[in-house]
Every structure is written in structure tokens, then in C-alpha cells.
Coordinates of C-alpha atoms in Angstrom, one line a residue:
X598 CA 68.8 88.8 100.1
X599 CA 69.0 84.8 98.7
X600 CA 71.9 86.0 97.1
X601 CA 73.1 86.6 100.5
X602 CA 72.2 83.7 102.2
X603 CA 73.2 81.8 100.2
X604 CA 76.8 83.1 99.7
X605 CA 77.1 82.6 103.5
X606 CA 76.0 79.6 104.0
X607 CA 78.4 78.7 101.4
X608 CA 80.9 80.3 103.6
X609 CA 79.9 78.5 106.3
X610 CA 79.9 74.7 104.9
X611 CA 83.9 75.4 103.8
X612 CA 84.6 77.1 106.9
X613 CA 83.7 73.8 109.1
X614 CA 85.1 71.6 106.2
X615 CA 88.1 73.4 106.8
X616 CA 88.0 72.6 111.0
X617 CA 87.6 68.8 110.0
X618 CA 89.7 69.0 106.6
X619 CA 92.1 66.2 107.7
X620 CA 89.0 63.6 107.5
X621 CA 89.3 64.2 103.9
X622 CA 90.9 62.5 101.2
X623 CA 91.9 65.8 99.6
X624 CA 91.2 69.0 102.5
X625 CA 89.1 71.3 102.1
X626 CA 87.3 69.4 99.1
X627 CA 90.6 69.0 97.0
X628 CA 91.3 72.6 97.5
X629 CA 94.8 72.1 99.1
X630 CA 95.7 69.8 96.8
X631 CA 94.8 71.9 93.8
X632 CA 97.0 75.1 95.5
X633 CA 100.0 72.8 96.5
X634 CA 100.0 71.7 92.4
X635 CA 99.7 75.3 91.2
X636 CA 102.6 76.7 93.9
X637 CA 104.4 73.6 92.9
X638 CA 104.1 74.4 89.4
X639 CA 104.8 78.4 89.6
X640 CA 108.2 77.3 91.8
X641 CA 109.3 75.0 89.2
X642 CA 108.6 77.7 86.2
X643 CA 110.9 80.2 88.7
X644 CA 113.6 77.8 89.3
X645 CA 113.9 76.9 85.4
X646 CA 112.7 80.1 83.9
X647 CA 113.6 82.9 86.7
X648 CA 109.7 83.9 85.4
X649 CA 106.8 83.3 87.6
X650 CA 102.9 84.2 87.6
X651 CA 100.5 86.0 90.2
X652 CA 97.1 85.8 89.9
X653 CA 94.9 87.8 92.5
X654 CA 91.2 87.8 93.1
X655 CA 88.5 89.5 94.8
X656 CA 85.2 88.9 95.3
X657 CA 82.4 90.5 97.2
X658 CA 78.4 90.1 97.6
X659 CA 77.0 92.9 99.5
X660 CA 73.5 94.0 100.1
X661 CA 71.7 96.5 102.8
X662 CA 68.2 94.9 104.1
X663 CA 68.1 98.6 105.7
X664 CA 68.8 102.2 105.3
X665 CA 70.3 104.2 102.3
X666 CA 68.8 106.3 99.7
X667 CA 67.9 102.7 98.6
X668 CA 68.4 99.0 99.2
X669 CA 69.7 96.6 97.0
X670 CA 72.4 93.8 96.5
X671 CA 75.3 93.8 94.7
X672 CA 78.6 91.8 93.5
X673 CA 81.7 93.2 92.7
X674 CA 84.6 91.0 91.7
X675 CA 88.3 92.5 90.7
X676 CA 91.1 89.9 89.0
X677 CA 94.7 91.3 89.2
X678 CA 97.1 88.8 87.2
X679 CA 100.7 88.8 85.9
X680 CA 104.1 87.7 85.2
X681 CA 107.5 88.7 87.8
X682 CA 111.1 88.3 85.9
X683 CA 114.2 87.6 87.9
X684 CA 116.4 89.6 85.5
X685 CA 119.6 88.0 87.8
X686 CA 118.3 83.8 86.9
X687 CA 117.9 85.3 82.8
X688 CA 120.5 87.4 82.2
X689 CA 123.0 87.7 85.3
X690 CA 121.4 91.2 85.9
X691 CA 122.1 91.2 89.9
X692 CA 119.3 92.9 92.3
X693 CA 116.9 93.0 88.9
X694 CA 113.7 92.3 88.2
X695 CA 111.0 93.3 85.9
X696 CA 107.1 93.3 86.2
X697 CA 104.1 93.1 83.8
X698 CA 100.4 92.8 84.8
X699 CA 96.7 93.2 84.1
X700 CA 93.6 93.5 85.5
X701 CA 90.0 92.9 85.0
X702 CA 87.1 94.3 86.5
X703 CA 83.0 93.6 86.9
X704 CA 80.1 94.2 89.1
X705 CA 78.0 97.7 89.8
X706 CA 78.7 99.5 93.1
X707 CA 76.6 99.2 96.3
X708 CA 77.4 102.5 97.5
X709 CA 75.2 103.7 94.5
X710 CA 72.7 102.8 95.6
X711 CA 73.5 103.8 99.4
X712 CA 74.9 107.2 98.3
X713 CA 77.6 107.1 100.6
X714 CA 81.1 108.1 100.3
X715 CA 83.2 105.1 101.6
X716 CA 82.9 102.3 99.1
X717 CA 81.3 99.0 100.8
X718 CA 83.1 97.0 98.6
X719 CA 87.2 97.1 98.4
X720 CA 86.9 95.1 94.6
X721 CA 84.4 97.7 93.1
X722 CA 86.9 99.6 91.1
X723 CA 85.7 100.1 87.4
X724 CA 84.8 98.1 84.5
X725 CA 86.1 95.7 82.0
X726 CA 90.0 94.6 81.0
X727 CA 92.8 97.1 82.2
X728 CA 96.8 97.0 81.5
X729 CA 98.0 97.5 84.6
X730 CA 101.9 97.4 85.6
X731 CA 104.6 97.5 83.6
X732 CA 108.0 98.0 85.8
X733 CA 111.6 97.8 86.0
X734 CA 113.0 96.8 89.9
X735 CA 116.2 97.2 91.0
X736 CA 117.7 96.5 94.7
X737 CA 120.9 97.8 95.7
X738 CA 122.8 96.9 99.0
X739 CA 125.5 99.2 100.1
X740 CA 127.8 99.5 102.9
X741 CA 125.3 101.9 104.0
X742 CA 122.0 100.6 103.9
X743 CA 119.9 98.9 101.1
X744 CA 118.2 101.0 98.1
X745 CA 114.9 99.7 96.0
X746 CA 114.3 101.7 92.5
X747 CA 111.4 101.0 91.0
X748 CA 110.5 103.1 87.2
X749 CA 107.9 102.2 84.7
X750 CA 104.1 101.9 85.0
X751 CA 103.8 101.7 88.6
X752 CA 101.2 102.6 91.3
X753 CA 101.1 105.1 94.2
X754 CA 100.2 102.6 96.7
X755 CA 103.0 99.7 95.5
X756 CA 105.5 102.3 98.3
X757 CA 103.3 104.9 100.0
X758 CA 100.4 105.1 102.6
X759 CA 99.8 101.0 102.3
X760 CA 99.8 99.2 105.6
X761 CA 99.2 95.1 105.3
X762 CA 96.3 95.5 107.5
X763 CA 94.2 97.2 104.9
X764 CA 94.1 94.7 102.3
X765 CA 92.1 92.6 105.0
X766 CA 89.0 94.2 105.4
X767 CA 86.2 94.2 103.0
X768 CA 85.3 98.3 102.9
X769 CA 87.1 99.9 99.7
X770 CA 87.1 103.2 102.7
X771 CA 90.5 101.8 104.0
X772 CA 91.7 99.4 100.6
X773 CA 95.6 100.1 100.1
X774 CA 94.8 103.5 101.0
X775 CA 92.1 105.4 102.9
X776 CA 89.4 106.8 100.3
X777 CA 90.0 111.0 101.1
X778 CA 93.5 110.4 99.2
X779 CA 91.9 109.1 96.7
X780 CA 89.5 112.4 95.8
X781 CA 91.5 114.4 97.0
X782 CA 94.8 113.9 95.0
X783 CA 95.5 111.9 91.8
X784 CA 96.7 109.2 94.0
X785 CA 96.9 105.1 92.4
X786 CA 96.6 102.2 93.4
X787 CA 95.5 99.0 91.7
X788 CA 94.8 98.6 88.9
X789 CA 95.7 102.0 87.7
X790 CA 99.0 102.9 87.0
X791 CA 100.8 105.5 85.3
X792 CA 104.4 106.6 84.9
X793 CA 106.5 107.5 87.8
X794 CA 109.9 106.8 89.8
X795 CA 110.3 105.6 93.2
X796 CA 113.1 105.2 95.5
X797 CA 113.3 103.6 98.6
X798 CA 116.5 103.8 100.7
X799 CA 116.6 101.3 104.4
X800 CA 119.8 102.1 106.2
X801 CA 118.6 99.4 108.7
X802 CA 116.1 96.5 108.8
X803 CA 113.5 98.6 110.8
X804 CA 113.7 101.8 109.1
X805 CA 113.0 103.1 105.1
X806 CA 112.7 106.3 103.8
X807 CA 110.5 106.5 100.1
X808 CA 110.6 109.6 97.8
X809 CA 108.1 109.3 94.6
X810 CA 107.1 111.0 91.2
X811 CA 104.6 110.0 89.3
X812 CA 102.8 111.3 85.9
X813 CA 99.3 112.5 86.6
X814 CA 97.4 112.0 83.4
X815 CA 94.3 114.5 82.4
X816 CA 92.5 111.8 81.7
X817 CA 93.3 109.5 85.0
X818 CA 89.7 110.0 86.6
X819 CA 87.7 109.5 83.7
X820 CA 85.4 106.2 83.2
X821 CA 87.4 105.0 79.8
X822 CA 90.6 104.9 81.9
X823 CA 91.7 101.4 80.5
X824 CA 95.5 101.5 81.3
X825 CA 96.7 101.8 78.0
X826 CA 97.1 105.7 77.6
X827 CA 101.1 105.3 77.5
X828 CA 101.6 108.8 76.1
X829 CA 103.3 111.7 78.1
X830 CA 101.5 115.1 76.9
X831 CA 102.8 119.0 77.9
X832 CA 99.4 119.0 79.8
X833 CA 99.6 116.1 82.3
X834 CA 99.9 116.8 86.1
X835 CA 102.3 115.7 88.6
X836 CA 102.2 113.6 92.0
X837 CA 105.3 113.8 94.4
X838 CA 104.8 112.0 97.9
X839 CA 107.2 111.3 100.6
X840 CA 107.6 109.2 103.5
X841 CA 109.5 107.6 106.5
X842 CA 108.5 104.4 108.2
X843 CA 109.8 102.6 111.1
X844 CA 109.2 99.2 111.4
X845 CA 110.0 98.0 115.0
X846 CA 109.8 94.9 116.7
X847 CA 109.2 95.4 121.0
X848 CA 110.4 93.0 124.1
X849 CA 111.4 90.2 121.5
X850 CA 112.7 86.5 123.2
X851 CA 116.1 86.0 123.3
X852 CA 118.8 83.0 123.3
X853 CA 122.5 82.8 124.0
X854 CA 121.9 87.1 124.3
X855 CA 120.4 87.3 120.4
X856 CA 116.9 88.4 120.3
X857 CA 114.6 86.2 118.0
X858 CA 112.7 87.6 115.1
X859 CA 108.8 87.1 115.2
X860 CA 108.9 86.7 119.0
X861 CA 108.3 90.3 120.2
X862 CA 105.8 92.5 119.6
X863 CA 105.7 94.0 115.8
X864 CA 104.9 97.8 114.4
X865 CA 104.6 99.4 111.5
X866 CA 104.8 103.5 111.8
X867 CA 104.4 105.6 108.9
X868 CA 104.7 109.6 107.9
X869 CA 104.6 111.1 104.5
X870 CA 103.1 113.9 102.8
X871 CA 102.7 114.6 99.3
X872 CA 102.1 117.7 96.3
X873 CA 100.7 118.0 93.1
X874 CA 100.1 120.5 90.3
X875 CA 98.8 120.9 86.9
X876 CA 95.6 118.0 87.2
X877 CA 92.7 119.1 86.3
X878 CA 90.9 115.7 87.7
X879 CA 90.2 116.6 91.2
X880 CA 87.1 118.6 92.4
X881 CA 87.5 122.4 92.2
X882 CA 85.4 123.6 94.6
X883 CA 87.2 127.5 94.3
X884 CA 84.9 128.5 90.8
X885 CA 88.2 128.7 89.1
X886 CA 90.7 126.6 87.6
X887 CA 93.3 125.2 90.5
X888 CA 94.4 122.0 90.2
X889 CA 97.2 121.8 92.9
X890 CA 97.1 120.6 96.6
X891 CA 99.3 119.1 99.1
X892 CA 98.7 117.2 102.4
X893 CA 99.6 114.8 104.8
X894 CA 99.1 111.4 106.6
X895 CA 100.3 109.7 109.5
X896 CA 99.3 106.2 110.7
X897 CA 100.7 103.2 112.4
X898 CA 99.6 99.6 113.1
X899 CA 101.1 97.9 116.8
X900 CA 100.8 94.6 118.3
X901 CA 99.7 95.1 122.0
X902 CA 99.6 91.4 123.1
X903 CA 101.0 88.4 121.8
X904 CA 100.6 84.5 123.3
X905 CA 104.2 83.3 124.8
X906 CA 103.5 80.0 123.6
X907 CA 101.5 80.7 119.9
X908 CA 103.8 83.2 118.3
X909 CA 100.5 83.3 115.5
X910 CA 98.1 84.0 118.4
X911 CA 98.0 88.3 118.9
X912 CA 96.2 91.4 119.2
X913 CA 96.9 94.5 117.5
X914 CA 95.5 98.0 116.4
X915 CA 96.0 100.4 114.0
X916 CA 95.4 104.3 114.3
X917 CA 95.8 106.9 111.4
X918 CA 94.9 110.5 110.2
X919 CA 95.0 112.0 106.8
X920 CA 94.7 116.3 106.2
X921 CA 94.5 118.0 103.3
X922 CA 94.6 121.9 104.0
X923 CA 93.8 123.1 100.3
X924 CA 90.2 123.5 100.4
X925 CA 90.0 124.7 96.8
X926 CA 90.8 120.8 96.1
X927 CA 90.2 118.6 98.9
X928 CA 86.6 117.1 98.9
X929 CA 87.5 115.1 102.4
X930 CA 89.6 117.9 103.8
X931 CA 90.2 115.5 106.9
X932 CA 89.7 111.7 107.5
X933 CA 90.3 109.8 110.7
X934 CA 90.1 105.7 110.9
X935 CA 91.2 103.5 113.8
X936 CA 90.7 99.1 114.3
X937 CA 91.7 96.2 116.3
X938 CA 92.9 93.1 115.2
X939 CA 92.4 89.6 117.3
X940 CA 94.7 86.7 115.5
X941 CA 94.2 83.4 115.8
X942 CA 91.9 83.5 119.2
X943 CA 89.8 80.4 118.1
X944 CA 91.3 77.4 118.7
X945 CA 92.6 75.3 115.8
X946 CA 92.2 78.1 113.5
X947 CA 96.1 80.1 114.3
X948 CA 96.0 82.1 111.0
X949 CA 91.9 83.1 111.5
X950 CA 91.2 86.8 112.6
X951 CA 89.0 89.1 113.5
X952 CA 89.1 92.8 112.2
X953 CA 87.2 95.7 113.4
X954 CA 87.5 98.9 111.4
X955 CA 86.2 102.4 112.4
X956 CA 86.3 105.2 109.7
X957 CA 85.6 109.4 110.1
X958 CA 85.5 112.0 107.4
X959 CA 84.6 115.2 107.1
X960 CA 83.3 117.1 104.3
X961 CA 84.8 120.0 102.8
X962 CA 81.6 122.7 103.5
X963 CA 80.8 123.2 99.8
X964 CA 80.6 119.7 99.4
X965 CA 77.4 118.7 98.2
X966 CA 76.4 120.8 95.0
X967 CA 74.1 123.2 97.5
X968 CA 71.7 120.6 97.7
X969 CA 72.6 120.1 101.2
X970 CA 75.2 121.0 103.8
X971 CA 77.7 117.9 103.8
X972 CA 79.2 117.4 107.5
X973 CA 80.3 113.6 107.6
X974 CA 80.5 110.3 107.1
X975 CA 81.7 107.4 109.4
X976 CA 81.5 103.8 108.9
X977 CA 82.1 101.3 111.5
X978 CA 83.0 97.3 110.0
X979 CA 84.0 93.9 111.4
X980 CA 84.9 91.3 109.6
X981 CA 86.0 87.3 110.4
X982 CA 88.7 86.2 108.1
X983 CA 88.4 82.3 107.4
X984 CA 91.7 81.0 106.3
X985 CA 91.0 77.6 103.8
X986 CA 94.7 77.2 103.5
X987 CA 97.5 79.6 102.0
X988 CA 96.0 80.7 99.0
X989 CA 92.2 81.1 99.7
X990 CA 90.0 82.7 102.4
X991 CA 86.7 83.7 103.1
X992 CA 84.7 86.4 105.4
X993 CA 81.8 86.8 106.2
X994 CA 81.2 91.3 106.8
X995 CA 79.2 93.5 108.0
X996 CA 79.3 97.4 107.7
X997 CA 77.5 99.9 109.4
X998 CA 77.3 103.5 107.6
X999 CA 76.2 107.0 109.7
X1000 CA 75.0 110.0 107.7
X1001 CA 75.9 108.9 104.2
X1002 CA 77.6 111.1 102.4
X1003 CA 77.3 113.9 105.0
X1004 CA 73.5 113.8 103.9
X1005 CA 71.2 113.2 107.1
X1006 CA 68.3 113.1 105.1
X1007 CA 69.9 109.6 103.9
X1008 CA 68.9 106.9 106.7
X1009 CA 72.1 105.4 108.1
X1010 CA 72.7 101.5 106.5
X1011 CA 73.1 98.3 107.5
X1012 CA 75.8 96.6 104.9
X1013 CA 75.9 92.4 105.2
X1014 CA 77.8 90.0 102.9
X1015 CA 80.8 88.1 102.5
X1016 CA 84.4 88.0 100.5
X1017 CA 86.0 85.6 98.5
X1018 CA 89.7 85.7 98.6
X1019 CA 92.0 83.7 95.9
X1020 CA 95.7 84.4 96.2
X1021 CA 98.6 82.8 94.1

């Protein structure tokens, strides 16, 4: 628990240095001035090189004071880091670009020691270094809309089931995709990646349909997964997922009789489904040997309200279901999850906001070994996100778990902590 309080006191003090960071010589104790030199530095590198870096990382100190099979504290930290190539500034190659990245991994999982399904922490992934992308990109604009390819070592989540909202919250039971996808399926996101194809065709700004297949390696689930198992084999499984999204923009201002972008009020609305065959990594729960399965998701994030005078300033909320009818394969046969989101409400603090996630699953029946008849899990979270400046924020969590695991002989837990958010 020091750990703890520590950590967010820490948040705190940078929090109110932020409010009062133009007393300062350098805001937020030199931490604007360090990001302005590094974006300055990776814009120069683009504009004389057509190469630039990324460098992502996560952070998270967790503990539950009560409930679980047991209490504890825990940090988990993930690294994501890279190099992006605009093939058009190096070699003329129009619309191309090519990416190359890694990854690297520490910390021990909270949920361990909760026993509950959805991960508290969305940087607990594995262990140790990983090779992570390694992609060609290519965007095409037609008389009839625009077209994205992406081929190489890619990930899942890089086109499908991703919604900007979920990177925000601290839970891994929502991160890039909600967890049942993940156990269900051989689905990726980072930092695993494998081979695979996607195309993504918009015939207008608002609309994009996606159409994937990826390699789905035998060995994808196990704990020595370190990204560089570049081999094709006869054995490996498949992954194909589709999906449509439409992307509208509601009662937006206009001027002269043109409506203004970023005025209105935004959506994001999502469908897809997906197959695979021949993996061997997912849970049989039939006694045999099936390692196919199929499914379905639909979700879609809208902004109800928005301040006529603070475009930054909004409320929004997200809604989403995910089914997976093959119960042979599916441990999370059927998840639910639903949030709002409050932007900018404090004054002075425009990019700030509040997030409040809510998260259902329910157990296939032969879930849990015989030991004990699995129903569900839900998890209820809310989170503050401090924005320093551009490139760095901080937020303070806290996650509330009901029936771990589907186990109601496992008290339901109270999760506090905090997340460290670096971005370049």
C-alpha cells in the first residue's frame, strides 16, 4: 500500500504543477520543454530522412487493500518502440510506407493474485524483449474511394475491433480489444504479431470496410512467444475477420452553407465478425480435438453533448457486445461492456477526462475445470486522465471486480492505483 501512496501522491504534486505550470521557468518541471525538443527533433529526422521514431509506454501500480483469493500490489510496465519509413520522401514510392517495431515487457500480474478473468492492468502482457511489427503500407486513392494495404508482421487490432476510447482506461478487460476475443480466438494485438494481409477500402470519409487474414501460429499462446518465430509451418491456423464502420459526425456548425468539421457531434460505429480453423491454442472444452470457431462483435462510441463554445468540452458513451456461438471453443461465450466519457468538464484542464467503464461476461458452463460452476464476471472502473501536456499523462484508477472469475467463493475486489502514460 506505500507503493500506492506514494505513486499517487506523486500524481497529484504533477497534476497541480501542471494547473500552475506557466509560473515555471520550464512547465511542468521541464517536462514540456524536454517533449517540444524530442517532437522537434523526430520532425526534423522526417523532414530530412522521411524516417521517424515512436516510442510508447505504459505503466501501472495496482494493488487491492480488499477482496480476492488474495491481496497484493503489483507493477506492470509495457515499452512499445519503433521506426515509421515514408517510402514516398526515400525512394519516390507514392502512398508507401514501411514499419518496424519492438517491444518490451516487465512486471507480475495482479489478477494472479485476484483470480479474476479481466486483467486490472492493460500493460501486463508477458515478459521480457519482443519483435513486434514488421510491415509494408500502402494507400491508394481512386476515383472511387481510398484503399489502405497493409502485409507483413502485423496485428489484429492495428484494423479490427479497436475503438480510440479503449486505449484510455487502465483495465486490460477493454485494451484495443475486449478480453473474450482474446481467449476465445487467436486474436493480436500488441505486441504480438504474426503474418497476415489487411485491406481497408473508404468510399467516403465516414465510412470503411476492412477484410483480414492472418497466420495463426501453434505456438501463439505459449509463454516463450518472443516475436521472432518468422516461419510458416503446414500446421499453423488461420484468422479471417471482417468489418464495416461508419464514422459520422451529427448537427455540425456551418458557414457560408459548409458544415465545419469537429463542430458536431462525432461517432464511431463498428460490425465485424470473424473465423478460424486449424489452432490448436484455444480452450477445447468438447474432449476432442476442434480448433475452429467463429463469432461476432458490434460496438459503437457517440458523443451525446458537446459545449457550443469549447469544441474540446463533451460527453460521450460507448456500448458494445461480443458472441461467440461455438461452445466447443469459446471460454467467454458472451461479453457485454458499456462507459461514459466527460471531456474537459474541469476548468482549465480542456484535454482532462473522466472515464467510466462497465464490463459483463459470461462463462462458458464447463468453464472452471469442475472445481466450480463458472457463471460471470463484471467489473465496473473509473478513471481521471491528467493530461501533463501532449506527450504524457497520468490517472489515478480504481476497479471494482464482482464474482471473479465466475467463482463466488472468491470475495469480490477492490483494485486502486494509478497509470503512467509516455507517448512520442
Amino acid at each position: 500500500m506505500k507503493k500506492i501512496i506514494v505513486f499517487s501522491a506523486a500524481c497529484a504534486a504533477l497534476s497541480a504543477f501542471g494547473q500552475s505550470q506557466s509560473t515555471l521557468p520550464y512547465g511542468n518541471f521541464g517536462l514540456d520543454y524536454a517533449c517540444s525538443a524530442i517532437n522537434s527533433a523526430n520532425a526534423k529526422l522526417e523532414s530530412e530522412t522521411g524516417a521517424s521514431f515512436f516510442f510508447d509506454y505504459y505503466a501501472v501500480l495496482l494493488g487491492n487493500p480488499y477482496g480476492g483469493d488474495q491481496q497484493g500490489t503489483n507493477y506492470t510496465a509495457e515499452m512499445l518502440f519503433g521506426l515509421n519509413f515514408d517510402l514516398e520522401k526515400q525512394i519516390g514510392w507514392r502512398g508507401g510506407s514501411f514499419t518496424i517495431s519492438g517491444a518490451y515487457d516487465s512486471g507480475a500480474n495482479l489478477s494472479n493474485k485476484i483470480g479474476n478473468y479481466f486483467t486490472v492492468s492493460e500493460s501486463f502482457v508477458t515478459n521480457g524483449a519482443l519483435f513486434y511489427e514488421l510491415y509494408f503500407s500502402q494507400q491508394i486513392e481512386s476515383s472511387i474511394g481510398a484503399f489502405t494495404v497493409d502485409f507483413g508482421r502485423i496485428s489484429m487490432s492495428d484494423t479490427f475491433i479497436a475503438m480510440p476510447f479503449m486505449g484510455n482506461l487502465v483495465s486490460g478487460g477493454i485494451d484495443d480489444a475486449p478480453s473474450s476475443v482474446f481467449s476465445n480466438t487467436p486474436f493480436t494485438s500488441s505486441p504480438t504479431a504474426t503474418w497476415g494481409i489487411s485491406v481497408q477500402y473508404s468510399p467516403t470519409e465516414q465510412t470503411a470496410l476492412a477484410a483480414g487474414l492472418y497466420q495463426a501460429p501453434q505456438k501463439l499462446a505459449s509463454s516463450d512467444w518472443n516475436g521472432t518465430q518468422f516461419g510458416i509451418h503446414s500446421n499453423d491456423g488461420y484468422m479471417a475477420m471482417f468489418q464495416a464502420q461508419w464514422s459520422p459526425e451529427f448537427f455540425r456548425k456551418c458557414e457560408n452553407g459548409n458544415p465545419i468539421d469537429g463542430t458536431g457531434l462525432a461517432g464511431i460505429y463498428q460490425v465485424g465478425g470473424y473465423f478460424f480453423g486449424g489452432y490448436d491454442g484455444v480452450t477445447d472444452f468438447s474432449g476432442g480435438n476442434k480448433g475452429s470457431g467463429y463469432g461476432f462483435w458490434a460496438q459503437a462510441w457517440q458523443m451525446f453533448w458537446r459545449d457550443e463554445n469549447l469544441s474540446q468540452r463533451y460527453a460521450g458513451a460507448w456500448v458494445g457486445i461480443q458472441y461467440s456461438p461455438v461452445m466447443s471453443t469459446a471460454t467467454m461465450p458472451l461479453m457485454l461492456y458499456a462507459g461514459v466519457q466527460l471531456q474537459g468538464f474541469i476548468p482549465t484542464r480542456t484535454q482532462d477526462a473522466f472515464y467510466f467503464s462497465w464490463l459483463y461476461g459470461s462463462f462458458n458452463s464447463d468453464y472452471g475445470a469442475g472445481a466450480y460452476s463458472a457463471t460471470y464476471e463484471m467489473a465496473v472502473e473509473a478513471t481521471y486522465v491528467i493530461v501533463l501536456n501532449e506527450n504524457i499523462s497520468i490517472q489515478p484508477d480504481m476497479q471494482y471486480i464482482f464474482r471473479p472469475n465466475g467463482n463466488d467463493d472468491i470475495d469480490d475486489a477492490l483494485v486502486l492505483g494509478a497509470q503512467l502514460v509516455v507517448s512520442f
